[in-house]
Amino acid sequence: MDNAVTTISGKVDTINNHIDQVMEDAPTKLKVSVNISDADWQKMHELHGQWMEQEKQKLDDHHRQQEESWQKHSQRLTNIVKNNEGVWISTKLFYVVGSLSLLSIITLAIEIAFYVYFEWIA
């Protein structure tokens, strides 16, 4: 029984080696010559042209979809900025903070003016 297994295993290895050798030699040894009639060549050329036109149409459709998506996104951002939504400071908060800042600056300027005035007078 062991001899039969060894023999079959050897035969399978030999077949695998031949298949590997054929695959290695295929690019250089398997060359095919083809004659194409003018009508067939013209048909292939037309089919290629149709395929290229379909691909161009797909690219144009994709470009149009991207452009529409960009327009929607741009419009949405414009609406957000118009309504002061999102991370933007509201108008009321802007005026409150601005008023407090201006009041603080004026108060500081008056205090400095009093300090300088009384230092020179006293």
PDB file of C-alpha atoms in Angstrom, residues 50-66:
ATOM      1  CA  GLN A  50     -19.295  53.613 -28.174  1.00  0.00           C
ATOM      2  CA  TRP A  51     -17.608  52.374 -25.014  1.00  0.00           C
ATOM      3  CA  MET A  52     -15.514  55.548 -24.780  1.00  0.00           C
ATOM      4  CA  GLU A  53     -18.664  57.641 -25.228  1.00  0.00           C
ATOM      5  CA  GLN A  54     -20.409  55.707 -22.429  1.00  0.00           C
ATOM      6  CA  GLU A  55     -17.433  56.231 -20.127  1.00  0.00           C
ATOM      7  CA  LYS A  56     -17.375  59.942 -20.983  1.00  0.00           C
ATOM      8  CA  GLN A  57     -21.089  60.135 -20.165  1.00  0.00           C
ATOM      9  CA  LYS A  58     -20.485  58.393 -16.826  1.00  0.00           C
ATOM     10  CA  LEU A  59     -17.735  60.885 -15.987  1.00  0.00           C
ATOM     11  CA  ASP A  60     -19.970  63.808 -16.980  1.00  0.00           C
ATOM     12  CA  ASP A  61     -22.799  62.429 -14.804  1.00  0.00           C
ATOM     13  CA  HIS A  62     -20.405  61.994 -11.888  1.00  0.00           C
ATOM     14  CA  HIS A  63     -19.070  65.536 -12.344  1.00  0.00           C
ATOM     15  CA  ARG A  64     -22.639  66.902 -12.432  1.00  0.00           C
ATOM     16  CA  GLN A  65     -23.515  64.987  -9.234  1.00  0.00           C
ATOM     17  CA  GLN A  66     -20.428  66.383  -7.508  1.00  0.00           C
TER      18      GLN A  66
END
